[in-house]
Amino acid sequence: MVAQIIDGIKIAERIKTEVKDELLYIKNRFNLIPKVVSIIVGENPATEIYVNNQCKICNEIGINVEVVKINKNTTQQELENKIIQFNEDESINAIMLNLPLPPHLNQRKLQNMILPIKDIESVTAENLGKLFYAETPLVVAPCTALAVIECLKETKIELKGKHTVIVGHSEIVGKPILLMLLSSLLNSPTPTVCHIATKNLIEYTKLAEILIVAVGKPNLITEDMVKDNAVVIDVGINRIKLLDKNGREIIDEKTGKPKTKIVGDVDFENVSKKASYITPVPGGIGPITTCILAKNLLNLTKIQLNLPIEGYKIFS
Ligand code: NAP
C-alpha cells in the first residue's frame, strides 16, 4: 500500500480563500482591515522567522500585523501594562504573545491577561475552557490542533470509535487535540495519549488506526511502529543536517555552513508505504496552522462587529 498524501498546501489555500473573501466583505462594509499585535520578548531567531512568515501570509490574506519587540529585561509589570494597553486599544483586534518568554516572566498570567475576545491563539483559560466544554459556536481554538482536525476531515474516513494514539501532550498541541477528538458525544474516536514517560511506545502506536505525532524528534516513528493502513498525521518540525553517503555533513559552498532540511517526527519514506493516509513535512500541518490563525482572527473580528459567526465544527 502506498499512502495517499494529505496535501496541507491545498487545505491551506482553501481556508485562505474563505478567510480572504470574508475579510474583503468586512473591509467593504466597515472600512476595516483587522489588526494583530504580535509581541516578541527578547531575541529569538526561530521566533522571528515564524513571525516573519506569519506577517507574509497575513498580508496576503488582508490582515495587518504589527510586530512589537520588547527588551528581554522587561519586567512582568511592564509587559502586563502593554497587554492592558493593547486590550483597550479599539484599533487592535487581536493579540499574540510569542513564546518562549524569558524565564523571569509569568507566562500563564500574561496569557490570561489577554482579553478572550482578542485571544487569537486561544491561550486564555476562558477560551480553552470553551473547548473543554465543547461549547458552540467555537470561536477560536489552538491552531495546530485545528489543523490536525482539518487533515482528518480531509480523509473523509469515519472517526467514530477509531483507536487514535496521540504522541505528545503539550498544552499547545497534544492536549487540545485530545479535547477536540473528544468534543462529540456520539462521533468521537477513542484516544490514547503517549508522552515521555510512556513505556514501550511501539505497543501503543502499533494499535493506532489513527496516529498523531507531535513531539519534535526526527524519525521517532518508524515503519515497524505503524499499523497497516493507519492514518498518520505528523505535526513535528525538525531541522536536520544533510549527510553524504559516508555519513558526513554536506557543507553549503556559499555559506560555509552545513546544509539542512526540515523533516517531521515520522520516517515519511518508509511509513508512507504502510499507511493509508499521511501528512508530509513540510507541506502538511504547517501551512494549515497559519491559515487557521487568520480564521481565528476573522472569527474574533466578526464577534467584535456583532456579525453572526458559524464557528468551528470539529465533529458533528
Ligand atoms: P513540546 O512542548 O516540546 O512537547 C513535546 C511533547 O512530546 C511533550 O508532551 C513530551 O512529553 C513528548 N515527548 C518527548 N519525547 C517523547 C518520546 N520519546 N516519546 C513520546 N513522547 C515524547 O513540543 P510542541 O510545542 O508540542 O511541538 C511538538 C512538535 O510539533 C515540534 O516539532 C514543533 O516544532 C512542532 N509544531 C508544529 C507546528 C505546526 O504548525 N506544524 C506547531 C506547533 C508545533 P513530556 O511533556 O512528558 O516531556
Short mmCIF file of C-alpha atoms and ligand atoms in Angstrom, two decimals:
data_model
loop_
_atom_site.label_atom_id
_atom_site.label_comp_id
_atom_site.label_asym_id
_atom_site.label_seq_id
_atom_site.Cartn_x
_atom_site.Cartn_y
_atom_site.Cartn_z
CA MET A 1 0.00 0.00 0.00
CA VAL A 2 1.22 3.49 -0.77
CA ALA A 3 -0.37 6.15 1.39
CA GLN A 4 -2.39 8.99 -0.05
CA ILE A 5 -0.72 12.27 0.80
CA ILE A 6 -2.86 14.73 2.73
CA ASP A 7 -1.99 17.94 0.93
CA GLY A 8 -1.67 20.66 3.58
CA ILE A 9 -0.98 23.34 0.99
CA LYS A 10 -4.27 22.60 -0.78
CA ILE A 11 -6.23 22.67 2.50
CA ALA A 12 -4.45 25.89 3.50
CA GLU A 13 -5.33 27.52 0.16
CA ARG A 14 -9.00 26.62 0.64
CA ILE A 15 -9.08 28.17 4.13
CA LYS A 16 -7.12 31.19 2.91
CA THR A 17 -9.62 31.86 0.13
CA GLU A 18 -12.60 31.58 2.50
CA VAL A 19 -10.98 33.94 5.02
CA LYS A 20 -9.85 36.39 2.34
CA ASP A 21 -13.38 36.65 0.88
CA GLU A 22 -14.92 37.32 4.28
CA LEU A 23 -12.25 39.88 5.16
CA LEU A 24 -12.94 41.65 1.88
CA TYR A 25 -16.61 41.85 2.82
CA ILE A 26 -15.65 43.31 6.21
CA LYS A 27 -13.31 45.81 4.55
CA ASN A 28 -16.02 46.98 2.14
CA ARG A 29 -18.79 47.14 4.70
CA PHE A 30 -16.92 48.50 7.73
CA ASN A 31 -13.83 50.04 6.12
CA LEU A 32 -11.79 47.81 8.41
CA ILE A 33 -8.63 45.79 7.92
CA PRO A 34 -8.22 43.72 11.10
CA LYS A 35 -5.01 44.25 13.02
CA VAL A 36 -2.99 41.82 15.15
CA VAL A 37 -0.27 42.85 17.53
CA SER A 38 2.45 40.19 17.68
CA ILE A 39 4.63 40.61 20.77
CA ILE A 40 8.18 39.27 20.78
CA VAL A 41 10.13 39.49 24.04
CA GLY A 42 13.91 39.24 23.69
CA GLU A 43 15.92 37.94 20.75
CA ASN A 44 14.99 34.58 19.29
CA PRO A 45 15.86 33.87 15.65
CA ALA A 46 13.36 30.96 15.40
CA THR A 47 10.53 33.18 16.67
CA GLU A 48 11.49 35.95 14.25
CA ILE A 49 11.40 33.54 11.29
CA TYR A 50 8.00 32.25 12.46
CA VAL A 51 6.61 35.77 12.88
CA ASN A 52 8.00 36.98 9.52
CA ASN A 53 6.30 34.06 7.84
CA GLN A 54 3.04 34.86 9.58
CA CYS A 55 3.29 38.52 8.57
CA LYS A 56 3.75 37.50 4.95
CA ILE A 57 0.72 35.21 4.90
CA CYS A 58 -1.45 37.62 6.91
CA ASN A 59 -0.61 40.45 4.50
CA GLU A 60 -1.59 38.24 1.56
CA ILE A 61 -4.91 37.47 3.23
CA GLY A 62 -5.69 41.08 4.15
CA ILE A 63 -4.64 41.34 7.79
CA ASN A 64 -2.34 43.95 9.33
CA VAL A 65 0.32 42.61 11.67
CA GLU A 66 2.21 44.98 13.93
CA VAL A 67 5.29 43.33 15.44
CA VAL A 68 6.14 44.77 18.85
CA LYS A 69 9.64 43.90 20.03
CA ILE A 70 10.23 44.19 23.74
CA ASN A 71 13.57 44.07 25.54
CA LYS A 72 14.34 40.74 27.25
CA ASN A 73 14.87 42.57 30.56
CA THR A 74 11.32 43.92 30.64
CA THR A 75 9.52 43.42 33.96
CA GLN A 76 6.31 41.45 34.49
CA GLN A 77 4.54 44.72 35.32
CA GLU A 78 5.73 46.47 32.16
CA LEU A 79 4.54 43.61 29.98
CA GLU A 80 1.20 43.40 31.81
CA ASN A 81 0.75 47.15 31.20
CA LYS A 82 1.45 46.66 27.49
CA ILE A 83 -1.19 43.95 27.24
CA ILE A 84 -3.71 46.14 29.09
CA GLN A 85 -2.92 48.96 26.65
CA PHE A 86 -3.48 46.63 23.64
CA ASN A 87 -6.69 45.26 25.19
CA GLU A 88 -8.06 48.79 25.49
CA ASP A 89 -6.99 49.94 22.03
CA GLU A 90 -10.00 49.55 19.75
CA SER A 91 -7.82 49.65 16.64
CA ILE A 92 -6.32 46.30 17.70
CA ASN A 93 -8.44 43.23 17.03
CA ALA A 94 -6.11 40.53 18.34
CA ILE A 95 -3.01 39.97 20.47
CA MET A 96 -0.33 37.31 20.11
CA LEU A 97 2.28 36.74 22.78
CA ASN A 98 5.07 34.78 21.11
CA LEU A 99 6.83 32.12 23.17
CA PRO A 100 9.22 31.36 24.69
CA LEU A 101 9.33 34.23 27.18
CA PRO A 102 12.41 34.91 29.33
CA PRO A 103 12.20 32.74 32.47
CA HIS A 104 11.62 35.63 34.92
CA LEU A 105 8.20 36.32 33.35
CA ASN A 106 4.97 34.58 34.41
CA GLN A 107 3.78 33.25 31.06
CA ARG A 108 0.41 31.91 32.17
CA LYS A 109 -0.53 35.14 33.96
CA LEU A 110 0.41 37.21 30.92
CA GLN A 111 -1.52 34.95 28.54
CA ASN A 112 -4.58 35.21 30.75
CA MET A 113 -4.42 39.00 30.71
CA ILE A 114 -5.28 38.98 27.00
CA LEU A 115 -8.98 39.68 26.60
CA PRO A 116 -10.62 36.42 25.41
CA ILE A 117 -12.20 38.38 22.56
CA LYS A 118 -8.70 39.34 21.35
CA ASP A 119 -7.11 35.94 22.08
CA ILE A 120 -6.16 34.85 18.55
CA GLU A 121 -4.13 31.80 19.67
CA SER A 122 -6.72 30.58 22.16
CA VAL A 123 -4.36 30.53 25.11
CA THR A 124 -6.64 32.01 27.76
CA ALA A 125 -8.32 29.80 30.35
CA GLU A 126 -11.68 31.14 29.17
CA ASN A 127 -11.22 30.10 25.54
CA LEU A 128 -9.60 26.77 26.42
CA GLY A 129 -12.47 26.18 28.87
CA LYS A 130 -14.92 26.57 25.98
CA LEU A 131 -13.04 23.86 24.13
CA PHE A 132 -13.13 21.67 27.24
CA TYR A 133 -16.92 22.03 27.43
CA ALA A 134 -17.29 21.60 23.63
CA GLU A 135 -19.23 24.87 23.63
CA THR A 136 -20.78 26.05 20.37
CA PRO A 137 -20.13 28.12 18.42
CA LEU A 138 -16.41 27.60 18.98
CA VAL A 139 -14.95 30.98 18.02
CA VAL A 140 -11.24 30.32 18.47
CA ALA A 141 -9.17 27.26 19.27
CA PRO A 142 -5.46 26.31 19.19
CA CYS A 143 -4.40 26.50 15.54
CA THR A 144 -2.17 23.44 15.19
CA ALA A 145 -4.75 21.18 16.81
CA LEU A 146 -7.42 22.53 14.44
CA ALA A 147 -5.03 21.90 11.53
CA VAL A 148 -4.84 18.24 12.61
CA ILE A 149 -8.65 18.04 12.63
CA GLU A 150 -8.77 19.60 9.13
CA CYS A 151 -6.41 16.86 7.89
CA LEU A 152 -8.51 14.12 9.46
CA LYS A 153 -11.64 15.56 7.87
CA GLU A 154 -9.90 15.68 4.51
CA THR A 155 -9.54 11.87 4.54
CA LYS A 156 -13.35 11.58 4.94
CA ILE A 157 -12.86 8.39 6.93
CA GLU A 158 -15.29 7.72 9.74
CA LEU A 159 -13.59 8.50 13.05
CA LYS A 160 -16.25 7.22 15.38
CA GLY A 161 -14.73 4.76 17.84
CA LYS A 162 -11.41 4.55 15.95
CA HIS A 163 -8.41 3.91 18.16
CA THR A 164 -6.41 7.13 17.93
CA VAL A 165 -2.98 7.49 19.50
CA ILE A 166 -1.60 10.96 20.15
CA VAL A 167 2.14 11.06 20.85
CA GLY A 168 2.98 14.24 22.78
CA HIS A 169 0.82 16.02 25.36
CA SER A 170 1.93 19.65 25.16
CA GLU A 171 -0.51 22.43 26.04
CA ILE A 172 -0.43 23.91 22.56
CA VAL A 173 -0.69 20.72 20.52
CA GLY A 174 -1.28 17.31 22.16
CA LYS A 175 -3.78 18.31 24.86
CA PRO A 176 -6.03 20.44 22.62
CA ILE A 177 -6.03 17.66 20.00
CA LEU A 178 -7.29 15.31 22.72
CA LEU A 179 -10.08 17.73 23.70
CA MET A 180 -11.09 18.16 20.06
CA LEU A 181 -11.18 14.42 19.46
CA LEU A 182 -13.49 14.08 22.46
CA SER A 183 -15.72 17.01 21.52
CA SER A 184 -18.54 14.95 20.06
CA LEU A 185 -20.52 12.74 22.38
CA LEU A 186 -21.55 10.46 19.54
CA ASN A 187 -18.85 10.53 16.93
CA SER A 188 -15.61 10.69 18.86
CA PRO A 189 -12.70 8.39 18.18
CA THR A 190 -11.19 6.57 21.16
CA PRO A 191 -7.93 8.30 22.06
CA THR A 192 -4.82 7.21 23.92
CA VAL A 193 -2.18 9.78 24.80
CA CYS A 194 1.52 8.85 24.95
CA HIS A 195 4.34 11.01 26.27
CA ILE A 196 7.90 10.93 27.51
CA ALA A 197 7.02 8.57 30.38
CA THR A 198 5.20 6.08 28.16
CA LYS A 199 6.88 2.70 28.44
CA ASN A 200 7.34 0.91 25.15
CA LEU A 201 5.76 3.45 22.80
CA ILE A 202 5.56 0.90 19.97
CA GLU A 203 2.98 -1.15 21.89
CA TYR A 204 0.58 1.79 21.60
CA THR A 205 1.45 3.15 18.17
CA LYS A 206 1.08 -0.31 16.57
CA LEU A 207 -2.55 -0.40 17.65
CA ALA A 208 -3.37 3.04 16.28
CA GLU A 209 -5.85 3.28 13.43
CA ILE A 210 -5.09 6.99 13.55
CA LEU A 211 -1.64 8.09 14.72
CA ILE A 212 -0.95 11.74 15.53
CA VAL A 213 2.64 12.61 16.39
CA ALA A 214 3.62 15.94 17.96
CA VAL A 215 6.96 15.54 19.70
CA GLY A 216 9.84 17.26 17.89
CA LYS A 217 12.13 14.21 17.38
CA PRO A 218 13.09 13.25 13.82
CA ASN A 219 12.44 9.60 12.93
CA LEU A 220 10.74 8.87 16.26
CA ILE A 221 8.09 6.88 14.39
CA THR A 222 9.44 4.18 12.13
CA GLU A 223 7.61 1.77 9.84
CA ASP A 224 7.57 -1.09 12.36
CA MET A 225 5.69 1.14 14.83
CA VAL A 226 2.76 1.75 12.49
CA LYS A 227 -0.31 -0.41 11.89
CA ASP A 228 -1.16 -1.33 8.29
CA ASN A 229 -3.48 1.24 6.70
CA ALA A 230 -3.20 3.69 9.60
CA VAL A 231 -3.84 7.40 9.06
CA VAL A 232 -0.63 9.17 10.11
CA ILE A 233 -0.56 12.87 10.99
CA ASP A 234 2.92 14.29 11.57
CA VAL A 235 2.98 17.59 13.45
CA GLY A 236 6.72 17.63 14.17
CA ILE A 237 9.03 20.20 12.61
CA ASN A 238 12.73 19.39 12.91
CA ARG A 239 15.70 20.86 11.10
CA ILE A 240 18.32 18.18 10.42
CA LYS A 241 21.73 18.29 8.77
CA LEU A 242 22.09 16.71 5.33
CA LEU A 243 24.68 13.91 5.23
CA ASP A 244 26.52 12.39 2.29
CA LYS A 245 26.63 8.63 1.70
CA ASN A 246 29.56 8.33 4.10
CA GLY A 247 27.57 9.99 6.87
CA ARG A 248 29.48 13.29 6.67
CA GLU A 249 27.82 16.70 6.79
CA ILE A 250 27.34 18.37 3.42
CA ILE A 251 28.68 21.90 3.53
CA ASP A 252 26.99 24.70 1.60
CA GLU A 253 29.68 26.29 -0.56
CA LYS A 254 28.10 29.75 -0.35
CA THR A 255 27.62 29.97 3.41
CA GLY A 256 30.27 27.51 4.62
CA LYS A 257 27.62 26.05 6.93
CA PRO A 258 26.16 22.50 6.90
CA LYS A 259 23.19 22.09 4.57
CA THR A 260 19.95 21.30 6.38
CA LYS A 261 16.38 20.25 5.65
CA ILE A 262 13.09 20.20 7.51
CA VAL A 263 11.59 16.84 8.48
CA GLY A 264 8.79 15.69 10.76
CA ASP A 265 8.77 13.12 13.56
CA VAL A 266 7.79 10.28 11.24
CA ASP A 267 10.07 8.36 8.85
CA PHE A 268 7.94 9.53 5.91
CA GLU A 269 9.64 7.49 3.21
CA ASN A 270 9.03 4.11 4.83
CA VAL A 271 5.85 4.81 6.81
CA SER A 272 4.12 6.10 3.69
CA LYS A 273 4.48 2.59 2.20
CA LYS A 274 2.33 1.22 5.02
CA ALA A 275 -0.15 3.94 5.96
CA SER A 276 -3.41 4.70 4.15
CA TYR A 277 -3.02 8.48 4.53
CA ILE A 278 -0.08 10.56 5.67
CA THR A 279 0.81 14.24 6.06
CA PRO A 280 4.17 15.33 4.61
CA VAL A 281 6.64 17.67 6.34
CA PRO A 282 6.95 20.30 5.03
CA GLY A 283 3.63 20.83 3.27
CA GLY A 284 1.32 19.23 5.84
CA ILE A 285 0.19 20.69 9.16
CA GLY A 286 2.42 23.81 8.99
CA PRO A 287 0.73 25.80 6.20
CA ILE A 288 -2.75 24.96 7.54
CA THR A 289 -1.84 26.23 11.02
CA THR A 290 -1.07 29.74 9.79
CA CYS A 291 -4.31 29.97 7.81
CA ILE A 292 -6.27 28.85 10.86
CA LEU A 293 -4.65 31.66 12.81
CA ALA A 294 -6.13 34.02 10.22
CA LYS A 295 -9.50 32.29 10.58
CA ASN A 296 -9.37 32.73 14.36
CA LEU A 297 -8.80 36.45 13.77
CA LEU A 298 -11.71 36.61 11.32
CA ASN A 299 -14.00 34.96 13.88
CA LEU A 300 -12.89 37.34 16.65
CA THR A 301 -13.36 40.35 14.38
CA LYS A 302 -16.88 39.21 13.46
CA ILE A 303 -17.80 38.90 17.14
CA GLN A 304 -16.35 42.38 17.77
CA LEU A 305 -18.53 43.71 14.93
CA ASN A 306 -21.63 41.85 16.15
CA LEU A 307 -21.74 39.78 12.97
CA PRO A 308 -23.09 36.22 13.17
CA ILE A 309 -20.44 33.50 13.18
CA GLU A 310 -20.64 29.85 12.36
CA GLY A 311 -17.64 28.84 14.49
CA TYR A 312 -15.59 25.69 14.14
CA LYS A 313 -17.38 22.41 13.69
CA ILE A 314 -14.97 19.81 14.97
CA PHE A 315 -17.02 16.63 14.61
CA SER A 316 -20.78 16.64 14.29
P1 NAP B 1 6.76 20.26 23.25
O1 NAP B 1 6.07 21.27 24.06
O2 NAP B 1 8.23 20.07 23.39
O3 NAP B 1 6.05 18.86 23.53
C1 NAP B 1 6.58 17.65 23.05
C2 NAP B 1 5.77 16.51 23.64
O4 NAP B 1 6.36 15.28 23.24
C3 NAP B 1 5.76 16.51 25.15
O5 NAP B 1 4.45 16.20 25.57
C4 NAP B 1 6.74 15.38 25.52
O6 NAP B 1 6.38 14.73 26.72
C5 NAP B 1 6.54 14.43 24.38
N1 NAP B 1 7.70 13.60 24.14
C6 NAP B 1 9.01 13.95 24.15
N2 NAP B 1 9.78 12.89 23.84
C7 NAP B 1 8.94 11.85 23.65
C8 NAP B 1 9.13 10.48 23.34
N3 NAP B 1 10.35 9.99 23.13
N4 NAP B 1 8.05 9.69 23.25
C9 NAP B 1 6.82 10.17 23.43
N5 NAP B 1 6.56 11.47 23.73
C10 NAP B 1 7.62 12.29 23.85
O7 NAP B 1 6.51 20.50 21.71
P2 NAP B 1 5.20 21.06 20.94
O8 NAP B 1 5.17 22.52 21.06
O9 NAP B 1 4.01 20.25 21.31
O10 NAP B 1 5.62 20.70 19.45
C11 NAP B 1 5.81 19.36 19.04
C12 NAP B 1 6.39 19.36 17.64
O11 NAP B 1 5.43 19.95 16.77
C13 NAP B 1 7.67 20.18 17.45
O12 NAP B 1 8.47 19.58 16.47
C14 NAP B 1 7.17 21.52 16.95
O13 NAP B 1 8.14 22.20 16.16
C15 NAP B 1 6.01 21.06 16.10
N6 NAP B 1 4.96 22.08 15.94
C16 NAP B 1 4.49 22.24 14.69
C17 NAP B 1 3.51 23.17 14.47
C18 NAP B 1 2.99 23.34 13.08
O14 NAP B 1 2.33 24.32 12.79
N7 NAP B 1 3.24 22.39 12.18
C19 NAP B 1 3.00 23.95 15.50
C20 NAP B 1 3.46 23.72 16.80
C21 NAP B 1 4.46 22.77 17.00
P3 NAP B 1 6.73 15.41 28.17
O15 NAP B 1 5.99 16.71 28.20
O16 NAP B 1 6.20 14.42 29.12
O17 NAP B 1 8.22 15.60 28.17
#
